[in-house]
């Protein structure tokens, strides 16, 4: 289960740590020990011209993203290459061991789009001789980011691969981060965008990789529109309801391979997703889904949630040690908690449902099951009687949310959904139509509602039962764009944005989910006890624009009295509030605590592409801060 060295043609090398920096060979090298490194090579081409008049040796590198091309000086001429929007995968699943510095045949047809655009940008190329045509394979990951970190399948086996054009720019930082990970036994900062655990085993499928990287190469110069989705290798993972949602006009995004409905154009309509910085065709549709959740009832297919079954006589004791909140609750109760590292910062946030004396179900984010399974398995005691099983694909999840959710569920079930019969944070088995499901009274949208965990064989049955009864209650399908806007109005945090290995629960405003008095403590307990008495000079705040028109996307700078103090981690349009809303961390430079008085006394602005917009910052969410809507 762990690396002990490397076998080479010169003999064995013993080592406790092995780092796979095998370039485009990293994929097949990792496969020999059962590790997935999703890389696939594309043919990457460039030309070198004869000497050209007016090309000095210190000519700056030129890039023309609209033309997918770049230029740099080379021996008095130009080296011109690019990243065409539809690349040519190298038709070679197994790369020969002796191919180092090997070249591929010229392909002028593939290079034509780059050559045509280069002639537009540098017309003198037409009369300049070409000295060299280079075509060599270069490997790419499914999302363009490189792969870094300890493989979840083999302890002590690290990977640093898939860098391609980012390799030189990232080399110093990536090397430092990898070295610190090896020494500390865990990442010392937020590396989630490049963490090897963002991929699962199925991402190593050669046929899928070949399809995906044809698009990935072109992302280097493609416009990074907000909401942009990759289009290749899809559909990939599908909910049992995929075809029904598609017939209802769903426009799908993808996360961890799952096809997820982002918004609905309406039954029989083809969604027209227009990428841009303003209000596209999706905006009004999302507004209607948002309002239906606040005023009536919606159903969202959230099958992509990660689900991990924890079983064994030591399950409670181990989860108590791993979770910051108290999970020693009665059967039928659910607990929201953070999973922390020794620094007291987030490794994950999740909900734990107690299904039996020795049986718990963990619900986590769509992107996190591999990471969470790895972290939990590494931290469960060596002699603990506990098994963890990823059961994500066994359950469909339907979130039924809104003030009419109780009436709808009562219509299709004989169970008692009243406050007395089904309190908040409880989970139980109920019948929905002819299907039997686990119903959990939780919400990520700030309204009365239930998450239904439906065995996949009952997914269609339950979905149809809800819609057959739902018309009288105003039931509407909703997608993830609406979920995002709803959760931001309510100030709910998201993993990877508001909750990262750089953030503590106190900074994130989740101190209520930390039980420092829990017997035996938990991982991160010591760090949080030390932090408890110190002023919070960095805190998460809710942000609401005063101007109702502009759209925020996240990443915008936050200013107080004209000086930068932080940025937005998430943003969207709050259709109930009537303006763009967001969450972001702010920092106070004078070392004093950030409190309501400091937030009320300053002039706050959001810098949107150079335009400063007045905003209100608060420690309280802008919608229903008392939580009365959730109580129903």
Coordinates of C-alpha atoms in Angstrom, one line a residue:
X1 CA 0.0 0.0 0.0
X2 CA 3.0 2.4 -0.1
X3 CA 6.0 3.2 -2.2
X4 CA 9.3 1.5 -1.2
X5 CA 11.5 2.5 -4.1
X6 CA 11.9 2.2 -7.9
X7 CA 13.1 -0.6 -10.1
X8 CA 15.3 0.7 -12.9
X9 CA 17.3 -0.9 -15.7
X10 CA 20.4 -0.1 -13.5
X11 CA 18.9 -1.9 -10.5
X12 CA 16.6 -1.1 -7.6
X13 CA 16.7 2.2 -5.7
X14 CA 15.2 2.1 -2.2
X15 CA 13.2 5.1 -1.2
X16 CA 10.4 6.0 1.2
X17 CA 9.1 8.7 -1.1
X18 CA 8.9 8.4 -4.9
X19 CA 8.0 11.5 -7.0
X20 CA 6.7 10.8 -10.5
X21 CA 7.9 13.6 -12.7
X22 CA 7.7 11.5 -15.9
X23 CA 6.3 14.2 -18.2
X24 CA 4.0 12.6 -20.8
X25 CA 5.1 9.2 -19.6
X26 CA 3.8 9.9 -16.1
X27 CA 0.4 8.4 -16.9
X28 CA 1.6 5.0 -18.0
X29 CA 4.3 4.9 -15.3
X30 CA 1.7 5.6 -12.6
X31 CA -0.6 2.9 -14.0
X32 CA 2.0 0.3 -13.1
X33 CA 1.2 0.9 -9.4
X34 CA -2.5 1.5 -9.9
X35 CA -2.4 5.3 -9.8
X36 CA -4.4 7.5 -12.1
X37 CA -2.6 10.5 -13.7
X38 CA -5.0 11.8 -16.4
X39 CA -2.7 13.0 -19.1
X40 CA -2.9 12.6 -22.9
X41 CA -0.6 14.0 -25.6
X42 CA -1.5 16.2 -28.5
X43 CA 0.6 17.1 -31.5
X44 CA 2.0 20.6 -30.8
X45 CA 3.5 22.5 -33.7
X46 CA 5.5 25.6 -34.5
X47 CA 7.7 27.0 -37.2
X48 CA 11.1 28.8 -37.2
X49 CA 11.6 31.3 -40.1
X50 CA 14.7 32.4 -41.8
X51 CA 16.2 35.7 -40.7
X52 CA 13.8 38.7 -40.9
X53 CA 14.5 42.4 -41.2
X54 CA 13.4 44.3 -38.2
X55 CA 13.5 41.4 -35.7
X56 CA 16.0 42.4 -32.9
X57 CA 17.4 39.8 -30.5
X58 CA 15.5 41.5 -27.6
X59 CA 12.1 41.4 -29.3
X60 CA 9.4 40.8 -26.7
X61 CA 7.3 37.7 -26.8
X62 CA 4.1 38.6 -28.7
X63 CA 0.8 36.8 -28.1
X64 CA -2.4 37.1 -30.2
X65 CA -5.1 35.1 -28.3
X66 CA -7.7 36.0 -30.9
X67 CA -5.6 34.3 -33.5
X68 CA -4.5 31.5 -31.1
X69 CA -0.8 32.3 -31.9
X70 CA 2.4 33.5 -30.3
X71 CA 5.8 34.8 -31.7
X72 CA 9.2 35.1 -30.3
X73 CA 12.7 35.9 -31.7
X74 CA 14.7 32.9 -32.8
X75 CA 18.2 33.3 -34.4
X76 CA 17.2 36.6 -36.1
X77 CA 13.9 35.2 -37.3
X78 CA 10.6 34.4 -35.7
X79 CA 9.4 31.3 -33.9
X80 CA 5.6 31.1 -34.4
X81 CA 3.4 28.6 -32.8
X82 CA 0.0 28.5 -31.2
X83 CA -2.8 26.7 -29.4
X84 CA -5.5 25.9 -32.0
X85 CA -9.1 25.6 -30.7
X86 CA -9.4 22.0 -31.9
X87 CA -6.1 20.2 -31.3
X88 CA -4.9 16.9 -32.8
X89 CA -4.4 14.2 -30.1
X90 CA -1.4 12.0 -30.7
X91 CA -2.9 8.6 -31.6
X92 CA -0.7 6.8 -29.2
X93 CA -2.2 5.3 -26.0
X94 CA 1.2 3.9 -25.0
X95 CA 4.2 6.2 -25.6
X96 CA 7.4 4.3 -26.5
X97 CA 10.0 4.4 -23.7
X98 CA 12.7 5.5 -26.2
X99 CA 10.8 8.4 -27.7
X100 CA 12.6 11.1 -25.8
X101 CA 13.2 14.2 -28.0
X102 CA 11.3 12.4 -30.8
X103 CA 9.4 14.4 -33.5
X104 CA 6.2 13.7 -35.4
X105 CA 5.5 14.2 -39.1
X106 CA 4.6 17.6 -40.4
X107 CA 0.9 18.4 -40.6
X108 CA 0.3 21.6 -42.5
X109 CA -3.5 21.0 -42.6
X110 CA -3.6 21.0 -38.8
X111 CA -1.3 24.0 -38.7
X112 CA -3.3 26.0 -41.3
X113 CA -5.5 28.0 -38.9
X114 CA -2.4 29.2 -37.1
X115 CA -0.6 30.1 -40.3
X116 CA -3.5 32.0 -41.7
X117 CA -3.8 34.1 -38.5
X118 CA -0.1 34.6 -38.3
X119 CA -0.1 36.1 -41.8
X120 CA -2.8 38.5 -40.8
X121 CA -0.8 39.6 -37.7
X122 CA 2.7 39.6 -39.5
X123 CA 2.1 40.0 -43.2
X124 CA 5.9 39.9 -44.0
X125 CA 5.8 36.1 -43.1
X126 CA 4.4 35.5 -46.6
X127 CA 7.7 36.4 -48.2
X128 CA 9.9 34.8 -45.5
X129 CA 11.4 31.3 -45.8
X130 CA 10.6 28.7 -43.2
X131 CA 13.7 27.0 -41.8
X132 CA 12.1 24.5 -39.5
X133 CA 8.7 22.9 -38.9
X134 CA 8.6 21.3 -35.5
X135 CA 5.9 18.9 -34.4
X136 CA 6.3 17.2 -31.0
X137 CA 3.9 15.7 -28.6
X138 CA 2.9 17.5 -25.4
X139 CA 0.7 16.1 -22.7
X140 CA -2.4 17.9 -21.2
X141 CA -4.7 17.2 -18.3
X142 CA -8.6 17.3 -18.7
X143 CA -8.8 20.8 -17.2
X144 CA -5.4 22.3 -18.3
X145 CA -4.1 22.6 -14.7
X146 CA -1.2 20.4 -13.8
X147 CA -1.2 17.5 -11.4
X148 CA 0.5 17.8 -8.0
X149 CA 0.5 15.8 -4.8
X150 CA 0.4 12.4 -3.1
X151 CA -1.6 9.8 -5.0
X152 CA -4.7 8.7 -3.1
X153 CA -4.1 5.1 -4.1
X154 CA -0.5 4.6 -2.9
X155 CA 1.1 6.2 0.1
X156 CA 4.4 7.9 -0.5
X157 CA 3.9 8.1 -4.2
X158 CA 3.8 11.7 -5.3
X159 CA 3.2 13.2 -8.8
X160 CA 4.3 16.4 -10.5
X161 CA 3.2 16.3 -14.1
X162 CA 1.1 17.8 -16.8
X163 CA 2.8 21.3 -16.6
X164 CA 3.2 21.9 -20.4
X165 CA 3.3 25.6 -21.1
X166 CA 2.9 26.5 -17.4
X167 CA 5.9 24.5 -16.3
X168 CA 8.5 27.2 -16.3
X169 CA 6.2 29.8 -14.8
X170 CA 5.1 27.5 -12.0
X171 CA 8.3 25.5 -11.4
X172 CA 9.6 27.3 -8.4
X173 CA 6.3 27.5 -6.5
X174 CA 5.2 24.0 -7.6
X175 CA 8.5 22.6 -6.4
X176 CA 8.3 24.3 -3.1
X177 CA 4.6 23.2 -2.6
X178 CA 5.4 19.6 -3.4
X179 CA 8.5 19.6 -1.1
X180 CA 6.5 21.0 1.7
X181 CA 3.7 18.5 1.1
X182 CA 6.3 15.7 1.4
X183 CA 7.8 17.0 4.6
X184 CA 4.6 18.0 6.3
X185 CA 2.6 15.0 5.2
X186 CA -0.2 17.4 3.8
X187 CA -0.4 20.5 1.7
X188 CA 0.7 23.6 3.6
X189 CA -1.6 25.9 1.5
X190 CA -4.6 25.7 -0.7
X191 CA -3.6 23.6 -3.7
X192 CA -7.0 22.4 -4.7
X193 CA -7.0 23.6 -8.3
X194 CA -3.9 21.4 -9.0
X195 CA -4.4 18.7 -6.4
X196 CA -4.2 15.1 -7.9
X197 CA -7.3 14.2 -5.8
X198 CA -9.6 16.4 -8.0
X199 CA -9.5 13.5 -10.4
X200 CA -11.0 10.0 -10.0
X201 CA -10.1 6.7 -11.6
X202 CA -12.5 7.1 -14.5
X203 CA -10.7 10.2 -15.6
X204 CA -7.9 7.9 -16.8
X205 CA -10.0 6.4 -19.6
X206 CA -7.9 6.8 -22.7
X207 CA -10.8 7.2 -25.1
X208 CA -12.3 10.0 -23.0
X209 CA -8.9 11.6 -22.4
X210 CA -8.3 11.6 -26.2
X211 CA -11.6 13.4 -26.8
X212 CA -11.1 15.9 -23.9
X213 CA -7.5 17.1 -24.6
X214 CA -8.4 18.0 -28.2
X215 CA -10.2 20.9 -26.5
X216 CA -7.9 21.4 -23.5
X217 CA -4.9 22.5 -25.5
X218 CA -6.9 25.4 -27.0
X219 CA -7.9 26.7 -23.5
X220 CA -4.6 28.4 -23.3
X221 CA -5.8 31.2 -25.5
X222 CA -9.6 30.8 -25.3
X223 CA -11.6 33.5 -23.7
X224 CA -12.2 32.6 -20.1
X225 CA -15.9 33.6 -20.0
X226 CA -17.6 33.3 -16.7
X227 CA -19.8 30.2 -16.6
X228 CA -17.8 28.6 -19.5
X229 CA -18.1 24.9 -19.7
X230 CA -15.9 22.4 -21.5
X231 CA -17.8 20.7 -24.3
X232 CA -15.7 17.7 -25.3
X233 CA -16.1 14.2 -23.9
X234 CA -19.7 14.8 -22.9
X235 CA -22.1 13.6 -21.8
X236 CA -19.9 11.7 -19.3
X237 CA -21.5 10.7 -16.0
X238 CA -25.3 11.0 -16.1
X239 CA -28.0 11.0 -13.5
X240 CA -30.9 8.6 -14.1
X241 CA -33.0 11.7 -14.8
X242 CA -30.6 13.2 -17.5
X243 CA -32.9 12.5 -20.5
X244 CA -36.0 13.8 -18.6
X245 CA -34.2 17.0 -17.6
X246 CA -32.9 17.5 -21.1
X247 CA -36.5 17.2 -22.4
X248 CA -37.4 20.0 -20.0
X249 CA -34.8 22.3 -21.6
X250 CA -31.9 21.8 -19.2
X251 CA -28.6 23.4 -20.0
X252 CA -26.0 21.2 -18.4
X253 CA -22.7 22.0 -16.8
X254 CA -20.2 19.4 -15.7
X255 CA -18.4 18.8 -12.4
X256 CA -16.4 15.7 -11.5
X257 CA -17.7 14.3 -14.8
X258 CA -21.4 14.7 -13.8
X259 CA -23.8 16.3 -16.1
X260 CA -25.6 18.8 -13.9
X261 CA -28.6 21.0 -14.9
X262 CA -27.5 24.7 -14.6
X263 CA -30.8 26.3 -15.8
X264 CA -33.9 25.4 -17.7
X265 CA -35.2 27.0 -20.9
X266 CA -38.5 25.1 -20.6
X267 CA -40.0 21.9 -21.9
X268 CA -39.3 21.3 -25.5
X269 CA -37.0 24.3 -25.8
X270 CA -33.3 24.3 -26.7
X271 CA -31.4 26.4 -24.2
X272 CA -29.3 29.2 -25.8
X273 CA -26.3 29.8 -23.6
X274 CA -24.7 33.0 -24.7
X275 CA -21.3 33.5 -22.9
X276 CA -20.5 37.0 -22.0
X277 CA -20.0 39.5 -19.1
X278 CA -23.7 40.6 -19.0
X279 CA -27.2 39.1 -18.7
X280 CA -27.6 36.3 -21.2
X281 CA -30.6 34.3 -22.0
X282 CA -30.1 32.3 -18.8
X283 CA -30.6 35.4 -16.6
X284 CA -34.4 35.6 -16.7
X285 CA -34.8 31.8 -16.5
X286 CA -32.7 31.7 -13.4
X287 CA -34.6 34.6 -11.9
X288 CA -37.9 32.6 -12.3
X289 CA -36.3 29.5 -10.7
X290 CA -35.0 31.6 -7.9
X291 CA -38.4 33.2 -7.2
X292 CA -40.1 29.9 -7.4
X293 CA -37.8 28.6 -4.6
X294 CA -38.6 31.6 -2.4
X295 CA -42.3 31.7 -3.1
X296 CA -43.5 28.2 -4.1
X297 CA -41.4 25.0 -4.5
X298 CA -38.6 23.7 -6.8
X299 CA -36.9 20.4 -7.3
X300 CA -33.2 20.3 -8.1
X301 CA -31.3 17.1 -9.3
X302 CA -28.2 17.1 -7.1
X303 CA -27.2 13.5 -7.8
X304 CA -23.6 14.6 -8.1
X305 CA -23.3 15.1 -4.3
X306 CA -20.5 12.8 -3.0
X307 CA -21.8 10.1 -0.6
X308 CA -19.5 8.0 1.7
X309 CA -20.8 5.2 3.9
X310 CA -18.9 4.8 7.2
X311 CA -19.6 1.6 9.1
X312 CA -18.1 -0.4 12.0
X313 CA -18.1 -0.5 15.7
X314 CA -15.6 2.3 16.0
X315 CA -17.3 4.6 13.5
X316 CA -18.7 7.0 16.0
X317 CA -15.4 7.3 17.9
X318 CA -13.3 7.9 14.8
X319 CA -15.7 10.4 13.3
X320 CA -15.7 12.3 16.7
X321 CA -11.9 12.5 16.4
X322 CA -12.0 13.6 12.8
X323 CA -14.9 16.1 12.8
X324 CA -14.9 19.5 14.5
X325 CA -18.6 19.2 15.5
X326 CA -20.2 16.7 17.8
X327 CA -21.4 13.7 15.7
X328 CA -22.3 11.5 18.7
X329 CA -26.0 12.2 18.0
X330 CA -29.1 10.0 18.1
X331 CA -29.9 7.7 15.2
X332 CA -31.9 9.8 12.7
X333 CA -30.0 13.0 13.3
X334 CA -27.7 14.9 10.9
X335 CA -24.7 17.2 11.7
X336 CA -23.0 19.8 9.6
X337 CA -19.3 19.9 10.4
X338 CA -15.9 20.9 9.1
X339 CA -13.0 18.4 8.7
X340 CA -9.8 20.2 9.7
X341 CA -6.1 19.7 9.6
X342 CA -3.6 20.3 12.5
X343 CA -3.5 24.0 11.6
X344 CA -7.2 24.3 12.3
X345 CA -8.1 25.1 8.7
X346 CA -10.5 23.3 6.4
X347 CA -9.8 20.1 4.6
X348 CA -13.5 19.7 3.8
X349 CA -17.0 20.6 5.0
X350 CA -19.8 18.0 5.0
X351 CA -23.0 16.7 6.5
X352 CA -22.9 13.5 8.5
X353 CA -26.2 11.5 8.9
X354 CA -26.4 8.8 11.6
X355 CA -28.4 5.9 10.1
X356 CA -27.6 3.4 12.8
X357 CA -25.6 2.6 15.8
X358 CA -22.5 1.8 13.7
X359 CA -23.6 3.3 10.4
X360 CA -23.1 6.9 9.1
X361 CA -23.7 8.5 5.7
X362 CA -21.4 11.4 4.8
X363 CA -22.8 13.9 2.2
X364 CA -20.0 16.0 0.6
X365 CA -19.6 18.3 -2.4
X366 CA -19.6 16.9 -6.0
X367 CA -15.8 17.5 -6.5
X368 CA -14.7 16.1 -3.2
X369 CA -15.3 12.4 -2.8
X370 CA -11.8 11.3 -3.9
X371 CA -10.2 13.9 -1.7
X372 CA -12.4 13.2 1.3
X373 CA -12.1 9.4 1.0
X374 CA -8.3 9.8 0.9
X375 CA -8.1 12.1 3.8
X376 CA -10.5 10.0 6.0
X377 CA -8.7 6.8 5.2
X378 CA -5.3 8.3 6.0
X379 CA -6.6 9.6 9.4
X380 CA -8.7 6.7 10.6
X381 CA -6.8 4.8 13.3
X382 CA -4.7 1.9 12.2
X383 CA -6.5 -0.5 14.5
X384 CA -10.0 1.0 14.2
X385 CA -12.8 -1.2 13.2
X386 CA -14.1 1.1 10.4
X387 CA -14.8 0.7 6.7
X388 CA -15.4 3.6 4.3
X389 CA -17.2 3.0 1.0
X390 CA -17.9 5.6 -1.8
X391 CA -21.6 5.0 -2.6
X392 CA -22.0 8.2 -4.7
X393 CA -23.3 6.3 -7.8
X394 CA -25.9 4.3 -5.8
X395 CA -28.1 7.3 -4.9
X396 CA -29.9 10.0 -6.8
X397 CA -30.4 13.3 -4.8
X398 CA -33.5 15.4 -5.3
X399 CA -33.7 18.7 -3.3
X400 CA -37.3 19.8 -2.8
X401 CA -37.1 23.4 -1.5
X402 CA -39.5 26.2 -0.9
X403 CA -42.4 27.3 1.4
X404 CA -44.7 24.8 -0.4
X405 CA -42.3 21.9 -0.1
X406 CA -44.0 20.4 3.0
X407 CA -47.4 20.5 1.3
X408 CA -46.0 18.8 -1.8
X409 CA -44.2 16.1 0.1
X410 CA -47.2 15.5 2.3
X411 CA -49.3 15.0 -0.8
X412 CA -47.1 12.2 -2.2
X413 CA -46.2 10.6 1.1
X414 CA -47.9 9.1 4.2
X415 CA -45.0 10.3 6.4
X416 CA -45.4 13.2 8.8
X417 CA -43.5 16.3 7.5
X418 CA -44.6 18.7 10.3
X419 CA -42.1 20.5 12.5
X420 CA -43.1 18.2 15.3
X421 CA -43.0 15.0 13.3
X422 CA -39.9 15.9 11.2
X423 CA -37.7 18.5 12.9
X424 CA -34.8 20.3 11.2
X425 CA -31.6 18.2 11.0
X426 CA -33.3 14.9 11.0
X427 CA -33.2 12.1 8.5
X428 CA -35.6 9.1 8.1
X429 CA -36.9 6.6 5.6
X430 CA -40.1 7.6 3.9
X431 CA -42.2 6.6 1.0
X432 CA -42.6 9.0 -1.9
X433 CA -45.2 7.7 -4.3
X434 CA -44.2 4.1 -4.9
X435 CA -40.5 4.7 -4.1
X436 CA -38.8 4.4 -0.7
X437 CA -36.2 7.1 0.0
X438 CA -34.1 8.7 2.8
X439 CA -35.5 12.2 3.5
X440 CA -33.2 14.7 5.2
X441 CA -34.5 18.0 6.4
X442 CA -31.7 20.3 5.3
X443 CA -31.3 23.2 3.0
X444 CA -28.6 25.0 1.0
X445 CA -31.0 27.6 -0.4
X446 CA -32.3 29.2 2.8
X447 CA -35.9 27.9 2.6
X448 CA -38.0 25.1 4.2
X449 CA -37.0 21.9 2.4
X450 CA -35.8 18.4 2.2
X451 CA -33.0 16.6 0.4
X452 CA -34.3 13.2 -0.8
X453 CA -31.6 10.5 -1.2
X454 CA -33.2 8.1 -3.7
X455 CA -31.9 4.7 -4.7
X456 CA -31.2 5.0 -8.4
X457 CA -33.8 2.4 -9.3
X458 CA -36.5 4.7 -7.8
X459 CA -35.2 8.0 -9.2
X460 CA -37.6 8.2 -12.1
X461 CA -40.5 6.9 -10.0
X462 CA -40.0 9.6 -7.4
X463 CA -39.3 12.4 -9.9
X464 CA -42.6 11.6 -11.7
X465 CA -44.5 11.4 -8.5
X466 CA -43.3 14.9 -7.5
X467 CA -44.2 16.4 -10.8
X468 CA -47.5 14.8 -11.1
X469 CA -48.6 16.3 -7.8
X470 CA -46.5 19.5 -8.1
X471 CA -48.5 21.6 -10.5
X472 CA -51.0 22.7 -7.8
X473 CA -48.1 23.9 -5.6
X474 CA -46.3 25.8 -8.4
X475 CA -43.5 23.2 -8.6
X476 CA -40.7 24.1 -11.0
X477 CA -37.4 22.6 -12.0
X478 CA -34.4 24.5 -10.9
X479 CA -30.7 24.3 -11.7
X480 CA -27.3 25.1 -10.1
X481 CA -27.2 28.7 -11.2
X482 CA -30.3 29.4 -9.0
X483 CA -28.8 27.3 -6.2
X484 CA -25.7 29.5 -6.3
X485 CA -27.7 32.8 -6.1
X486 CA -30.0 31.4 -3.4
X487 CA -27.1 30.2 -1.2
X488 CA -25.2 33.6 -1.6
X489 CA -28.2 35.6 -0.4
X490 CA -28.3 33.3 2.6
X491 CA -24.5 33.5 3.2
X492 CA -23.9 29.7 2.9
X493 CA -20.3 28.9 2.3
X494 CA -18.9 26.7 -0.4
X495 CA -15.8 24.4 -0.3
X496 CA -12.9 25.6 -2.4
X497 CA -14.1 29.2 -2.3
X498 CA -15.0 30.3 1.2
X499 CA -13.7 27.2 2.9
X500 CA -10.1 26.2 2.0
X501 CA -6.9 25.0 3.8
X502 CA -6.1 28.7 4.3
X503 CA -9.3 29.4 6.4
X504 CA -10.3 28.6 9.9
X505 CA -13.9 28.1 11.1
X506 CA -13.7 31.3 13.2
X507 CA -12.6 33.4 10.1
X508 CA -15.4 31.7 8.1
X509 CA -18.1 32.5 10.7
X510 CA -18.6 28.8 11.4
X511 CA -17.5 28.8 15.0
X512 CA -20.9 27.4 16.0
X513 CA -20.0 24.2 14.2
X514 CA -16.9 23.7 16.4
X515 CA -17.2 22.0 19.7
X516 CA -14.0 22.8 21.6
X517 CA -15.4 21.2 24.8
X518 CA -15.9 17.8 23.0
X519 CA -14.2 15.0 25.1
X520 CA -11.0 13.9 23.5
X521 CA -10.8 16.9 21.2
X522 CA -10.4 16.5 17.4
X523 CA -7.8 17.1 14.7
X524 CA -7.1 20.9 14.7
X525 CA -8.4 21.3 18.2
X526 CA -5.1 22.7 19.6
X527 CA -4.8 25.3 16.9
X528 CA -8.3 26.5 17.4
X529 CA -8.0 26.8 21.2
X530 CA -4.9 29.0 20.6
X531 CA -6.8 31.1 18.0
X532 CA -9.9 31.5 20.1
X533 CA -8.7 34.4 22.2
X534 CA -7.0 36.3 19.4
X535 CA -8.7 39.2 17.5
X536 CA -10.2 38.2 14.2
X537 CA -8.3 40.5 11.8
X538 CA -9.5 38.5 8.8
X539 CA -13.2 37.5 8.4
X540 CA -15.7 36.4 5.8
X541 CA -18.4 39.0 5.0
X542 CA -21.6 39.2 2.9
X543 CA -21.5 41.9 0.2
X544 CA -24.5 43.6 -1.5
X545 CA -24.1 46.2 -4.3
X546 CA -26.1 49.4 -4.0
X547 CA -26.4 49.6 -7.8
X548 CA -29.0 47.0 -9.0
X549 CA -27.7 46.6 -12.5
X550 CA -24.1 45.3 -12.6
X551 CA -23.3 41.6 -12.4
X552 CA -20.4 40.3 -10.2
X553 CA -18.7 37.0 -10.9
X554 CA -16.2 36.5 -8.0
X555 CA -12.6 37.6 -7.7
X556 CA -13.4 41.3 -7.7
X557 CA -11.4 43.4 -5.2
X558 CA -13.0 44.9 -2.1
X559 CA -12.0 48.3 -0.9
X560 CA -12.5 50.3 2.3
X561 CA -12.1 54.0 2.0
X562 CA -10.3 53.5 -1.3
X563 CA -7.8 50.9 -0.1
X564 CA -7.9 47.2 -1.0
X565 CA -8.8 45.0 2.0
X566 CA -9.8 41.7 0.3
X567 CA -11.7 40.1 -2.6
X568 CA -14.9 38.2 -3.4
X569 CA -14.6 34.5 -3.2
X570 CA -18.1 34.0 -4.8
X571 CA -20.7 36.3 -6.4
X572 CA -24.0 36.1 -8.2
X573 CA -27.2 38.0 -8.6
X574 CA -29.6 38.0 -5.7
X575 CA -33.0 38.1 -7.3
X576 CA -34.8 38.5 -3.9
X577 CA -32.4 41.2 -2.7
X578 CA -32.5 42.8 -6.1
X579 CA -28.8 43.3 -6.6
X580 CA -25.5 41.4 -7.0
X581 CA -24.5 39.6 -3.8
X582 CA -21.3 37.9 -2.8
X583 CA -19.1 36.5 -0.1
X584 CA -15.5 37.5 0.5
X585 CA -12.7 37.7 3.1
X586 CA -11.6 41.1 4.3
X587 CA -8.5 41.9 6.3
X588 CA -7.8 44.7 8.8
X589 CA -4.2 46.0 8.7
X590 CA -4.1 47.6 12.1
X591 CA -4.3 44.2 14.0
X592 CA -7.7 45.1 15.5
X593 CA -10.8 42.8 15.3
X594 CA -13.2 43.1 12.4
X595 CA -16.6 43.8 13.9
X596 CA -19.9 45.3 13.0
X597 CA -18.8 48.8 14.0
X598 CA -15.8 48.7 11.7
X599 CA -18.0 47.5 8.8
X600 CA -20.5 50.2 9.4
X601 CA -18.0 53.0 9.7
X602 CA -16.2 52.7 6.4
X603 CA -17.0 53.4 2.8
X604 CA -16.9 50.1 0.9
X605 CA -16.6 49.5 -2.8
X606 CA -16.2 46.6 -5.2
X607 CA -13.8 47.1 -8.1
X608 CA -15.5 45.7 -11.2
X609 CA -13.0 45.8 -14.1
X610 CA -11.8 49.3 -13.0
X611 CA -15.3 50.7 -12.1
X612 CA -15.8 51.2 -8.4
X613 CA -19.3 50.3 -7.1
X614 CA -20.6 51.2 -3.7
X615 CA -21.5 48.2 -1.5
X616 CA -22.6 47.2 1.9
X617 CA -20.6 44.7 3.9
X618 CA -22.0 42.8 6.8
X619 CA -21.3 39.8 9.1
X620 CA -24.9 38.9 8.6
X621 CA -26.4 37.5 5.4
X622 CA -28.7 39.8 3.5
X623 CA -31.7 37.4 3.4
X624 CA -33.5 36.1 6.4
X625 CA -30.5 36.3 8.9
X626 CA -32.7 34.9 11.7
X627 CA -33.5 31.7 9.7
X628 CA -37.2 32.0 10.2
X629 CA -37.9 30.7 6.6
X630 CA -36.1 27.5 7.3
X631 CA -38.3 26.7 10.2
X632 CA -41.4 26.8 8.1

